[in-house]
Amino acid sequence: MKVTSFNINNYKSIGSKDNFLSVDPKVTALIGKNESGKSNILEAIGKLSFNRPLSPNYLSNKNRGASGEVSIIVHLEYYQSELNQFEVSQANTSLSFIDNTTIKIEGGLSELVKDDELLMEAINDVLELNIRSVWGNESKRIKSVQDYMNGLKVITSHVYINHSAKLGHLKSWITNAYKSKEDLIDKIEIIDNCLAKHYSLLPSMYYREQYPQLEASYKYDDIKDIFKDTNHIFYRFLIAAGITEHEIVDAFEDPIDGNRKTVRNRIVRKIKNNIEAEFNEFYNQEKIEFQIEFESRVFKIYILTDDKAMNLSERSNGLRWYISIFVDVLSREHKNSSLVYLLDEPGVYLHVNAQKQLLELFSRLAERENQVIYTTHSPYMIDSKDITNVRAIEKVEEGDTKIFKSAYNQNLSNDSKMETLSPLVQAIGADLKFNIGPSSKNNLITEGITDYMYMNAMINYLGIDSAPNIIPSAGVSNINRIVSILFGWGCEFKILLDYDKAGYKEYDVLVNKLDETLEDKILFVCCNEEVVKEKMVSNPQTIESLISEDDSKQLSTPYDGSSSSKKLAAKEFHDKVVNKEIELMDETVYNFKTLFEALNIQDYNLTTVRN
């Protein structure tokens, strides 16, 4: 299952308002100034487990100014592969963590458990038993059995916490005097197996408060203890490579010299095949090779670049960090359930190109039914081709963290809007020139984020390689500010305006107050020069006007002219088009191709696609 959102209540700086985090199906970026509360959000999410309730320590992290208690609600939905596997009418699921004893379930997963006839029949058979005749008369045991039975009674509305341990106890506690002991054990194992299958649909959280770096060498005596710590970075390195504890023992302790050499060669091959090959696929700053040496009773790691071998500790912190997080993340993919990777400032030690490659790693992880949520201050850690996955985090005067559904929310502070070109730039704390800069020769300014989403979706749909750098303004009235900066930097750009009163008002500001030469850079959505010259908006047109009625009907939340549906429709259109979930009508394709031709994005033979 994939997470769609979190409701985080009263955890540290997060209060009971503006505490809803919408999560992208693949990668979500959290941006905001230092001390805005980004790390608190990751911590609140990362310390969750769907197999245990909130701990007392978790609940003690209460927002000092809040009247309510700490709680969190997680909203999920099935992946398409899971929908194909299970026949369920309710796809959405919510899990509520409200105390240190229970996790409530509603929706799809609850229905899936309820509709499992084999599971429910086994539970009913167990619940019908006389507890004392099966498990004896010892008072403490009877109380535990009763508690376990109460959990089974509400199995469709509550997670059965630590089900394997509890059901294992039930099996071991059955008295030998009970005649149908083996039959009961079978029923308990059915319950255990069915719950394990259903609960495996829930994702696991990958969260590190710190990023330990892989060391250059490890003593064998220390490695034996490391195998007891499944979170140790060297243990994750071995798991990622597929190296077993038995192989490490044989590599150092096998009394036959030839056997030791054989297993050592096997370990080296596994590292090259399972780590080195995949690492070089994404880290193309330089090609590296891992060289492993077994010197005395020490496991040593060397990095070979251009035939020059260096001890891992001699390489840059950036490369060591990248290798460490790469193997840590790679090792988690050996789990059966999907993962939500929570990464706090993951690119802080990396140079610009390496940061961009980290985004490629995130995309790769998301392709395997995982999700990534990360925080950043770096403009290089924002995917300029798709900024719809960015969430802005801001701390208000009262000290509470405020979570916005996008980086282009009009409710961000006025200082954010006035001091920078857009809320996105202010939230990053960076300068827009890092993203578009004077060297950029092809920029397109749109009125807002919805225009960006439609344009980006159609550029993706048509497979346009020479697409412009789209800069969404925080509202049409802010376009002139962006234009002023681009003029100063010597950037080439065009401006796309809606054919409505607000669009013409900004047109007048741009042409009559800023620079009359801008007239040649402005295009209205309708692309009709004769209509535009009349400067009379008799039939207003926006970017949504380019979407055919049939395509609009394919959206669960079509644009109906209201502000509430505007962004929802744009986001759904964008996601469905990019993920190839809908086939667009020729009318929509023709309208956008006409617009793109007018913007000189790409030439088309329009007559071949017209209805």
Coordinates of C-alpha atoms in Angstrom, one line a residue:
M1 CA 0.0 0.0 0.0
K2 CA 1.1 3.6 -0.5
V3 CA 0.7 6.5 1.8
T4 CA -1.5 9.4 0.6
S5 CA -1.3 11.6 3.6
F6 CA -0.6 12.0 7.3
N7 CA -2.5 14.0 10.0
I8 CA 0.0 14.8 12.6
N9 CA -1.5 16.2 15.8
N10 CA 0.3 18.0 18.5
Y11 CA 3.8 16.5 18.0
K12 CA 6.6 18.9 19.1
S13 CA 6.2 22.0 16.9
I14 CA 3.2 20.6 15.0
G15 CA -0.2 21.6 16.4
S16 CA -3.8 20.7 15.7
K17 CA -4.2 23.0 12.6
D18 CA -2.4 23.1 9.3
N19 CA -1.0 19.7 10.2
F20 CA -2.0 17.7 7.1
L21 CA 0.9 16.4 4.9
S22 CA -0.2 15.3 1.5
V23 CA 2.2 12.6 0.1
D24 CA 3.1 12.1 -3.5
P25 CA 2.8 8.6 -4.8
K26 CA 6.5 8.5 -5.5
V27 CA 8.7 11.3 -4.2
T28 CA 7.8 14.2 -1.9
A29 CA 10.1 17.1 -1.0
L30 CA 9.7 19.2 2.1
I31 CA 11.2 22.7 1.9
G32 CA 11.4 25.4 4.5
K33 CA 13.8 27.5 6.5
N34 CA 15.8 26.2 9.4
E35 CA 13.8 25.5 12.5
S36 CA 10.5 25.5 10.5
G37 CA 9.7 22.0 11.7
K38 CA 10.7 19.8 8.7
S39 CA 12.7 17.4 10.9
N40 CA 9.9 17.1 13.4
I41 CA 7.6 16.0 10.6
L42 CA 10.0 13.3 9.5
E43 CA 10.5 12.2 13.1
A44 CA 6.8 12.0 13.8
I45 CA 6.4 9.7 10.7
G46 CA 9.6 7.8 11.0
K47 CA 9.0 6.5 14.5
L48 CA 5.7 4.9 13.5
S49 CA 5.3 1.1 13.1
F50 CA 2.1 -0.4 11.8
N51 CA 2.7 -3.4 14.1
R52 CA 2.8 -1.5 17.4
P53 CA 1.1 1.5 18.9
L54 CA 2.7 4.8 19.9
S55 CA 5.3 4.4 22.7
P56 CA 5.1 6.5 25.9
N57 CA 8.3 8.3 24.8
Y58 CA 6.6 9.2 21.5
L59 CA 3.5 10.5 23.3
S60 CA 5.6 12.6 25.6
N61 CA 6.7 14.8 22.7
K62 CA 3.6 16.9 23.1
N63 CA 3.3 20.4 21.6
R64 CA 3.6 22.7 24.7
G65 CA 0.9 25.0 23.5
A66 CA -1.5 22.3 22.5
S67 CA -4.6 21.4 24.4
G68 CA -5.0 18.0 22.8
E69 CA -2.8 14.9 23.0
V70 CA -0.3 13.5 20.5
S71 CA -2.0 11.4 17.8
I72 CA -1.4 10.6 14.1
I73 CA -3.7 9.3 11.3
V74 CA -2.2 7.7 8.3
H75 CA -4.2 7.5 5.0
L76 CA -3.3 4.8 2.5
E77 CA -4.5 3.3 -0.7
Y78 CA -3.7 0.1 -2.7
Y79 CA -1.2 0.0 -5.5
Q80 CA -2.6 -1.1 -8.8
S81 CA -0.9 -4.5 -8.5
E82 CA -2.7 -5.0 -5.1
L83 CA -6.0 -4.1 -6.6
N84 CA -5.5 -6.7 -9.3
Q85 CA -4.7 -9.3 -6.6
F86 CA -7.5 -8.6 -4.2
E87 CA -11.2 -7.9 -5.0
V88 CA -12.1 -4.9 -2.8
S89 CA -14.6 -2.2 -3.2
Q90 CA -13.0 0.2 -0.8
A91 CA -9.4 1.1 -1.8
N92 CA -8.8 3.8 0.8
T93 CA -7.5 2.9 4.3
S94 CA -6.8 4.9 7.4
L95 CA -4.9 3.9 10.5
S96 CA -5.3 5.9 13.6
F97 CA -2.6 6.0 16.4
I98 CA -4.3 7.7 19.4
D99 CA -2.6 6.1 22.4
N100 CA 0.0 3.5 23.4
T101 CA -2.4 0.5 23.3
T102 CA -4.3 0.5 19.9
I103 CA -4.2 1.1 16.2
K104 CA -7.6 1.6 14.6
I105 CA -8.3 0.5 11.0
E106 CA -10.9 1.8 8.7
G107 CA -11.5 1.3 5.0
G108 CA -9.9 -1.1 2.5
L109 CA -7.7 -3.1 4.8
S110 CA -10.5 -3.6 7.3
E111 CA -12.7 -4.8 4.5
L112 CA -10.0 -7.2 3.2
V113 CA -9.7 -8.8 6.6
K114 CA -13.4 -9.0 7.0
D115 CA -13.9 -10.7 3.6
D116 CA -11.2 -13.3 4.3
E117 CA -13.5 -16.3 4.9
L118 CA -10.6 -18.6 5.9
L119 CA -9.4 -16.2 8.5
M120 CA -12.8 -15.3 9.9
E121 CA -13.8 -18.9 10.2
A122 CA -10.6 -19.8 12.1
I123 CA -11.1 -16.9 14.4
N124 CA -14.7 -17.8 15.1
D125 CA -13.7 -21.4 15.9
V126 CA -11.0 -20.2 18.4
L127 CA -13.4 -17.7 20.1
E128 CA -16.0 -20.4 20.7
L129 CA -13.6 -22.5 22.8
N130 CA -13.8 -22.6 26.6
I131 CA -10.6 -20.9 27.7
R132 CA -10.0 -22.9 30.9
S133 CA -10.5 -26.3 29.2
V134 CA -8.0 -25.4 26.6
W135 CA -5.4 -23.3 28.4
G136 CA -5.8 -24.4 32.0
N137 CA -6.6 -22.5 35.2
E138 CA -3.4 -20.5 35.9
S139 CA -4.7 -17.0 36.6
K140 CA -2.0 -14.9 34.8
R141 CA -2.2 -17.1 31.7
I142 CA -6.0 -17.0 31.6
K143 CA -5.8 -13.2 31.8
S144 CA -3.4 -13.1 28.9
V145 CA -5.5 -15.5 26.8
Q146 CA -8.6 -13.4 27.4
D147 CA -6.7 -10.3 26.3
Y148 CA -5.5 -12.0 23.1
M149 CA -9.1 -13.2 22.5
N150 CA -10.4 -9.7 22.9
G151 CA -8.0 -8.6 20.2
L152 CA -9.3 -11.3 17.8
K153 CA -12.9 -10.1 18.4
V154 CA -12.1 -6.6 17.0
I155 CA -9.7 -7.9 14.2
T156 CA -11.6 -5.9 11.5
S157 CA -11.3 -2.6 13.3
H158 CA -8.0 -2.8 15.1
V159 CA -4.5 -4.0 14.2
Y160 CA -3.7 -7.2 16.0
I161 CA -0.5 -5.9 17.7
N162 CA 2.5 -8.4 17.6
H163 CA 0.2 -11.0 16.2
S164 CA 2.9 -13.7 15.7
A165 CA 4.2 -13.4 19.2
K166 CA 0.7 -13.6 20.8
L167 CA -0.5 -16.4 18.6
G168 CA 2.8 -18.3 19.3
H169 CA 2.1 -18.0 23.0
L170 CA -1.4 -19.4 22.5
K171 CA 0.0 -22.4 20.7
S172 CA 2.6 -23.1 23.4
W173 CA 0.1 -22.7 26.2
I174 CA -2.4 -25.3 25.0
T175 CA -2.5 -28.0 27.6
N176 CA -1.6 -31.6 26.7
A177 CA -4.9 -32.7 28.1
Y178 CA -6.8 -30.9 25.3
K179 CA -7.7 -33.6 22.8
S180 CA -7.9 -31.4 19.7
K181 CA -4.6 -29.7 20.3
E182 CA -3.2 -30.3 16.8
D183 CA -6.4 -29.1 15.1
L184 CA -6.3 -25.9 17.2
I185 CA -2.7 -25.3 16.4
D186 CA -3.6 -25.5 12.7
K187 CA -6.3 -22.9 13.2
I188 CA -4.0 -20.5 15.1
E189 CA -1.4 -20.9 12.3
I190 CA -4.1 -20.0 9.7
I191 CA -4.9 -16.8 11.6
D192 CA -1.2 -16.0 11.9
N193 CA -0.5 -16.6 8.2
C194 CA -3.5 -14.7 7.0
L195 CA -2.7 -11.7 9.2
A196 CA 0.9 -11.8 8.1
K197 CA -0.3 -11.7 4.4
H198 CA -2.7 -8.8 5.0
Y199 CA -0.4 -6.7 7.2
S200 CA 2.5 -7.2 4.8
L201 CA 0.6 -4.8 2.5
L202 CA 1.3 -2.0 5.0
P203 CA 4.6 -0.1 4.2
S204 CA 7.5 0.0 6.6
M205 CA 9.2 3.2 7.6
Y206 CA 12.9 3.7 6.8
Y207 CA 14.1 6.5 9.0
R208 CA 17.6 7.4 10.2
E209 CA 18.2 10.3 12.5
Q210 CA 21.8 10.2 11.6
Y211 CA 23.7 9.0 8.6
P212 CA 26.6 6.8 9.7
Q213 CA 29.4 6.4 7.2
L214 CA 30.9 3.1 6.1
E215 CA 34.4 2.8 7.5
A216 CA 37.6 1.7 5.6
S217 CA 38.2 -1.4 7.7
Y218 CA 36.5 -3.6 10.2
K219 CA 38.2 -6.1 12.6
Y220 CA 36.8 -9.6 12.4
D221 CA 36.2 -9.7 16.2
D222 CA 34.1 -6.5 15.8
I223 CA 32.2 -7.9 12.8
K224 CA 30.9 -10.8 14.9
D225 CA 29.2 -8.3 17.2
I226 CA 28.0 -6.2 14.2
F227 CA 25.9 -9.1 13.0
K228 CA 23.8 -8.6 16.2
D229 CA 23.0 -4.9 15.2
T230 CA 20.8 -5.0 12.1
N231 CA 21.0 -1.2 11.7
H232 CA 24.8 -1.0 11.6
I233 CA 26.0 0.4 8.3
F234 CA 28.5 -2.4 7.7
Y235 CA 25.7 -5.0 8.4
R236 CA 23.6 -3.2 5.8
F237 CA 26.6 -3.2 3.4
L238 CA 26.8 -7.0 3.7
I239 CA 23.0 -7.4 3.3
A240 CA 23.0 -5.2 0.2
A241 CA 25.7 -7.4 -1.3
G242 CA 24.0 -10.6 -0.3
I243 CA 26.8 -11.8 2.0
T244 CA 25.9 -14.1 4.8
E245 CA 27.4 -14.3 8.3
H246 CA 28.5 -17.9 7.5
E247 CA 30.5 -16.6 4.5
I248 CA 32.3 -14.0 6.7
V249 CA 33.1 -16.7 9.3
D250 CA 34.5 -19.0 6.6
A251 CA 36.5 -16.2 5.0
F252 CA 38.4 -15.8 8.3
E253 CA 38.2 -19.1 10.1
D254 CA 38.1 -21.9 7.6
P255 CA 41.2 -24.0 8.4
I256 CA 41.9 -24.8 4.7
D257 CA 43.6 -22.1 2.9
G258 CA 42.0 -22.9 -0.5
N259 CA 38.5 -22.8 1.1
R260 CA 39.2 -19.4 2.6
K261 CA 40.4 -18.1 -0.8
T262 CA 37.3 -19.5 -2.5
V263 CA 34.8 -17.8 -0.1
R264 CA 36.7 -14.5 -0.2
N265 CA 36.5 -14.5 -4.0
R266 CA 32.8 -15.1 -3.8
I267 CA 32.4 -12.2 -1.4
V268 CA 34.3 -9.9 -3.8
R269 CA 32.1 -11.0 -6.7
K270 CA 28.9 -10.4 -4.7
I271 CA 30.0 -6.8 -3.9
K272 CA 30.9 -6.1 -7.5
N273 CA 27.7 -7.6 -8.9
N274 CA 25.2 -6.4 -6.3
I275 CA 26.6 -3.1 -5.2
E276 CA 29.3 -1.8 -7.6
A277 CA 27.3 -2.3 -10.8
E278 CA 24.2 -0.5 -9.4
F279 CA 26.2 2.2 -7.8
N280 CA 27.9 3.2 -11.0
E281 CA 24.6 3.2 -12.8
F282 CA 23.6 6.3 -10.8
Y283 CA 26.8 7.9 -9.6
N284 CA 28.3 8.8 -13.0
Q285 CA 30.6 11.5 -11.7
E286 CA 33.3 8.9 -11.9
K287 CA 33.5 5.2 -12.3
I288 CA 34.6 3.4 -9.1
E289 CA 35.5 -0.1 -8.3
F290 CA 35.4 -1.8 -4.9
Q291 CA 38.5 -3.7 -3.9
I292 CA 38.3 -5.9 -0.8
E293 CA 41.3 -7.2 1.1
F294 CA 41.4 -9.6 3.9
E295 CA 44.6 -8.7 5.8
S296 CA 45.2 -10.7 9.0
R297 CA 41.9 -10.6 10.7
V298 CA 40.7 -7.3 9.2
F299 CA 38.1 -6.7 6.4
K300 CA 39.4 -3.7 4.3
I301 CA 37.6 -1.6 1.7
Y302 CA 39.4 0.2 -1.1
I303 CA 38.1 2.3 -3.9
L304 CA 39.8 2.1 -7.3
T305 CA 39.4 5.1 -9.7
D306 CA 41.4 5.4 -12.9
D307 CA 43.7 2.5 -11.7
K308 CA 44.5 4.3 -8.5
A309 CA 43.5 2.6 -5.3
M310 CA 42.7 4.5 -2.2
N311 CA 41.6 3.5 1.3
L312 CA 37.9 4.4 1.6
S313 CA 38.7 6.8 4.5
E314 CA 40.9 8.8 2.1
R315 CA 38.0 9.6 -0.2
S316 CA 35.8 12.7 0.1
N317 CA 33.0 12.9 2.7
G318 CA 30.6 13.3 -0.2
L319 CA 31.5 10.0 -1.9
R320 CA 31.6 8.1 1.4
W321 CA 28.2 9.5 2.4
Y322 CA 26.7 8.6 -1.0
I323 CA 28.1 5.1 -0.8
S324 CA 26.8 4.7 2.8
I325 CA 23.3 5.8 2.1
F326 CA 23.2 3.9 -1.2
V327 CA 24.0 0.6 0.4
D328 CA 21.8 1.3 3.4
V329 CA 18.8 2.1 1.1
L330 CA 19.7 -0.8 -1.2
S331 CA 19.7 -3.3 1.6
R332 CA 16.2 -2.4 2.7
E333 CA 14.8 -3.5 -0.7
H334 CA 15.2 -7.1 0.4
K335 CA 12.1 -6.7 2.6
N336 CA 8.8 -8.1 1.5
S337 CA 6.8 -4.9 2.1
S338 CA 7.0 -1.5 0.4
L339 CA 9.0 1.2 2.1
V340 CA 8.6 4.8 2.9
Y341 CA 12.1 6.3 2.9
L342 CA 12.4 9.4 5.2
L343 CA 15.6 11.3 4.6
D344 CA 16.5 14.5 6.4
E345 CA 18.8 16.8 4.3
P346 CA 20.2 13.8 2.3
G347 CA 22.4 15.9 0.0
V348 CA 24.1 18.1 2.6
Y349 CA 27.6 16.5 2.0
L350 CA 27.3 16.2 -1.8
H351 CA 28.4 18.6 -4.5
V352 CA 25.8 19.8 -7.1
N353 CA 26.0 17.0 -9.7
A354 CA 25.9 14.3 -7.0
Q355 CA 22.8 16.0 -5.5
K356 CA 21.1 15.8 -8.9
Q357 CA 22.0 12.1 -9.1
L358 CA 20.5 11.5 -5.7
L359 CA 17.2 12.5 -7.2
E360 CA 17.7 9.8 -9.8
L361 CA 18.2 7.3 -7.0
F362 CA 14.9 8.5 -5.4
S363 CA 13.1 8.0 -8.7
R364 CA 14.5 4.5 -9.0
L365 CA 13.3 3.5 -5.5
A366 CA 9.9 4.9 -6.2
E367 CA 9.6 2.7 -9.3
R368 CA 9.6 -0.4 -7.1
E369 CA 6.5 0.5 -5.2
N370 CA 8.3 2.6 -2.5
Q371 CA 7.9 6.2 -1.6
V372 CA 10.5 8.8 -0.7
I373 CA 9.9 11.9 1.6
Y374 CA 12.9 14.1 2.1
T375 CA 13.8 17.6 3.4
T376 CA 16.1 20.0 1.6
H377 CA 17.4 23.6 1.4
S378 CA 19.2 23.0 -1.9
P379 CA 17.7 24.1 -5.2
Y380 CA 19.6 21.3 -6.8
M381 CA 17.5 18.8 -4.8
I382 CA 14.3 20.0 -6.3
D383 CA 13.2 18.4 -9.6
S384 CA 12.7 21.3 -11.9
K385 CA 10.7 19.2 -14.3
D386 CA 8.1 18.5 -11.6
I387 CA 7.7 20.7 -8.7
T388 CA 4.1 19.5 -7.9
N389 CA 5.7 17.1 -5.3
V390 CA 7.0 20.0 -3.2
R391 CA 5.4 20.9 0.1
A392 CA 6.3 24.1 1.9
I393 CA 6.8 24.1 5.7
E394 CA 6.7 27.4 7.6
K395 CA 6.7 28.3 11.3
V396 CA 4.2 30.9 12.2
E397 CA 4.6 33.6 14.9
E398 CA 2.9 31.5 17.6
G399 CA 5.7 28.9 17.1
D400 CA 3.7 26.2 15.4
T401 CA 4.7 24.5 12.2
K402 CA 2.4 25.0 9.3
I403 CA 2.3 22.5 6.4
F404 CA 1.2 23.6 3.0
K405 CA -0.1 21.3 0.3
S406 CA 2.2 23.0 -2.3
A407 CA 5.1 25.5 -2.5
Y408 CA 2.8 27.9 -4.3
N409 CA 0.2 28.4 -1.7
Q410 CA -1.2 31.9 -1.5
N411 CA -1.4 31.7 2.3
L412 CA 2.3 31.7 2.8
S413 CA 3.5 34.7 4.6
N414 CA 3.6 38.1 2.8
D415 CA 7.3 38.3 3.5
S416 CA 7.8 35.2 1.5
K417 CA 5.9 36.6 -1.5
M418 CA 7.4 40.1 -1.4
E419 CA 11.1 39.3 -0.7
T420 CA 11.4 36.6 -3.4
L421 CA 10.1 35.7 -6.8
S422 CA 8.0 32.9 -5.5
P423 CA 7.1 31.0 -2.3
L424 CA 9.1 28.1 -3.5
V425 CA 12.3 30.1 -3.6
Q426 CA 11.7 31.6 -0.2
A427 CA 11.0 28.2 1.3
I428 CA 14.2 26.8 -0.1
G429 CA 16.1 29.8 1.2
A430 CA 18.0 30.0 -2.2
D431 CA 18.2 32.3 -5.1
L432 CA 16.2 31.6 -8.2
K433 CA 19.3 32.1 -10.4
F434 CA 20.5 28.7 -9.2
N435 CA 17.7 27.1 -11.1
I436 CA 17.3 29.3 -14.2
G437 CA 20.4 31.5 -14.3
P438 CA 21.6 33.8 -17.2
S439 CA 22.7 30.8 -19.2
S440 CA 19.2 29.6 -19.6
K441 CA 18.0 30.5 -23.1
N442 CA 14.4 29.1 -23.0
N443 CA 12.2 30.2 -20.1
L444 CA 8.4 30.3 -20.0
I445 CA 6.6 32.3 -17.2
T446 CA 3.1 31.1 -16.4
E447 CA 0.5 32.6 -14.1
G448 CA 0.6 29.8 -11.5
I449 CA 1.2 26.2 -10.5
T450 CA -1.9 24.9 -12.3
D451 CA -0.6 26.2 -15.7
Y452 CA 2.7 24.6 -14.9
M453 CA 1.1 21.2 -14.2
Y454 CA -0.9 21.2 -17.4
M455 CA 2.0 22.4 -19.6
N456 CA 4.4 19.9 -18.0
A457 CA 1.9 17.1 -18.4
M458 CA 1.5 17.8 -22.1
I459 CA 5.2 18.2 -22.7
N460 CA 5.7 14.8 -21.2
Y461 CA 2.7 13.3 -23.2
L462 CA 4.1 14.6 -26.5
G463 CA 7.7 13.5 -25.6
I464 CA 9.2 17.0 -26.3
D465 CA 12.9 17.0 -25.5
S466 CA 13.5 20.7 -26.1
A467 CA 11.0 21.9 -23.6
P468 CA 11.4 25.3 -22.0
N469 CA 12.1 25.9 -18.3
I470 CA 8.6 26.7 -17.0
I471 CA 8.6 29.3 -14.1
P472 CA 5.2 29.4 -12.4
S473 CA 4.4 32.7 -10.7
A474 CA 2.6 33.0 -7.4
G475 CA -0.4 34.6 -9.2
V476 CA -0.7 36.6 -12.3
S477 CA 0.1 39.9 -10.6
N478 CA 3.6 38.7 -9.6
I479 CA 4.7 38.0 -13.2
N480 CA 6.2 41.5 -13.6
R481 CA 8.5 40.9 -10.7
I482 CA 9.9 37.8 -12.3
V483 CA 10.2 39.6 -15.6
S484 CA 12.2 42.3 -14.0
I485 CA 14.7 39.8 -12.6
L486 CA 15.1 37.9 -15.8
F487 CA 15.7 41.2 -17.7
G488 CA 18.5 41.9 -15.3
W489 CA 20.1 38.5 -15.8
G490 CA 19.8 38.7 -19.6
C491 CA 17.6 35.7 -19.8
E492 CA 15.4 34.8 -22.8
F493 CA 11.8 34.2 -21.9
K494 CA 8.1 34.2 -23.0
I495 CA 5.0 34.9 -21.0
L496 CA 1.8 32.9 -21.1
L497 CA -1.3 34.7 -19.9
D498 CA -5.0 33.6 -19.5
Y499 CA -7.3 35.4 -21.9
D500 CA -9.3 37.1 -19.1
K501 CA -9.5 40.4 -17.3
A502 CA -6.7 39.5 -14.9
G503 CA -4.5 38.5 -17.8
Y504 CA -5.1 41.7 -19.6
K505 CA -4.5 43.8 -16.5
E506 CA -1.0 42.2 -16.1
Y507 CA -0.5 42.6 -19.8
D508 CA -0.9 46.4 -19.4
V509 CA 1.5 46.5 -16.5
L510 CA 4.1 44.6 -18.4
V511 CA 3.8 46.5 -21.7
N512 CA 2.8 50.0 -20.6
K513 CA 4.6 50.3 -17.2
L514 CA 7.6 47.9 -17.5
D515 CA 8.8 47.7 -21.1
E516 CA 6.8 48.1 -24.3
T517 CA 9.1 45.5 -26.1
L518 CA 7.5 42.8 -23.9
E519 CA 4.5 42.8 -26.2
D520 CA 6.4 40.4 -28.5
K521 CA 7.1 38.0 -25.6
I522 CA 3.5 37.7 -24.4
L523 CA 1.1 35.1 -25.6
F524 CA -2.5 34.5 -24.5
V525 CA -3.9 31.0 -24.1
C526 CA -6.3 31.5 -27.0
C527 CA -3.4 32.0 -29.5
N528 CA -5.7 34.3 -31.6
E529 CA -3.8 37.5 -32.5
E530 CA -6.9 39.2 -33.9
V531 CA -8.9 38.6 -30.8
V532 CA -6.0 39.6 -28.5
K533 CA -5.6 43.0 -30.3
E534 CA -9.2 43.9 -29.6
K535 CA -8.4 43.7 -25.9
M536 CA -12.0 42.8 -25.2
V537 CA -12.5 39.6 -23.2
S538 CA -15.9 38.5 -24.6
N539 CA -15.1 34.8 -24.2
P540 CA -12.5 34.2 -21.4
Q541 CA -10.2 31.3 -21.9
T542 CA -7.8 29.7 -19.4
I543 CA -5.4 26.8 -19.6
E544 CA -8.4 24.6 -18.6
S545 CA -10.2 25.7 -21.8
L546 CA -7.7 23.6 -23.8
I547 CA -8.9 20.3 -22.2
S548 CA -11.7 18.6 -24.1
E549 CA -15.0 17.9 -22.3
D550 CA -14.4 14.2 -22.7
D551 CA -11.0 14.4 -21.1
S552 CA -12.3 16.5 -18.3
K553 CA -14.8 13.8 -17.5
Q554 CA -12.0 11.3 -17.1
L555 CA -11.0 13.1 -13.9
S556 CA -12.6 12.2 -10.5
T557 CA -12.5 16.0 -9.7
P558 CA -13.0 17.9 -12.9
Y559 CA -12.5 21.6 -12.9
D560 CA -15.9 23.3 -12.4
G561 CA -14.7 26.9 -12.3
S562 CA -14.3 26.9 -8.5
S563 CA -10.9 27.7 -6.8
S564 CA -11.2 24.5 -4.8
S565 CA -11.3 22.2 -7.9
K566 CA -8.7 24.1 -9.8
K567 CA -5.5 22.6 -8.3
L568 CA -7.1 19.2 -7.6
A569 CA -8.1 18.9 -11.3
A570 CA -4.7 20.1 -12.5
K571 CA -2.8 17.7 -10.2
E572 CA -5.0 14.7 -11.2
F573 CA -4.6 15.5 -14.9
H574 CA -0.9 15.9 -14.5
D575 CA -0.4 12.6 -12.6
K576 CA -2.7 10.6 -14.9
V577 CA -1.1 11.9 -18.1
V578 CA 2.5 11.4 -16.8
N579 CA 1.7 7.9 -15.5
K580 CA 0.0 7.1 -18.8
E581 CA -3.3 6.3 -17.0
I582 CA -5.5 8.1 -19.6
E583 CA -5.4 8.4 -23.4
L584 CA -6.2 12.0 -24.4
M585 CA -8.7 13.0 -27.1
D586 CA -7.4 14.5 -30.3
E587 CA -9.1 17.8 -29.4
T588 CA -6.9 18.3 -26.3
V589 CA -3.8 17.2 -28.1
Y590 CA -4.5 19.6 -31.0
N591 CA -5.2 22.5 -28.7
F592 CA -1.9 22.1 -26.9
K593 CA 0.1 21.5 -30.0
T594 CA -1.3 24.8 -31.4
L595 CA -0.2 26.5 -28.2
F596 CA 3.2 24.9 -28.3
E597 CA 3.7 25.9 -31.9
A598 CA 2.8 29.5 -31.1
L599 CA 5.4 29.4 -28.3
N600 CA 8.0 27.9 -30.7
I601 CA 8.4 24.9 -28.4
Q602 CA 8.2 22.5 -31.4
D603 CA 6.7 22.5 -34.9
Y604 CA 3.8 20.2 -35.7
N605 CA 1.7 19.3 -38.7
L606 CA -1.5 20.3 -37.0
T607 CA -3.8 19.1 -39.7
T608 CA -3.0 15.5 -39.1
V609 CA -4.2 15.6 -35.5
R610 CA -7.3 17.8 -35.8
N611 CA -10.8 16.2 -35.2

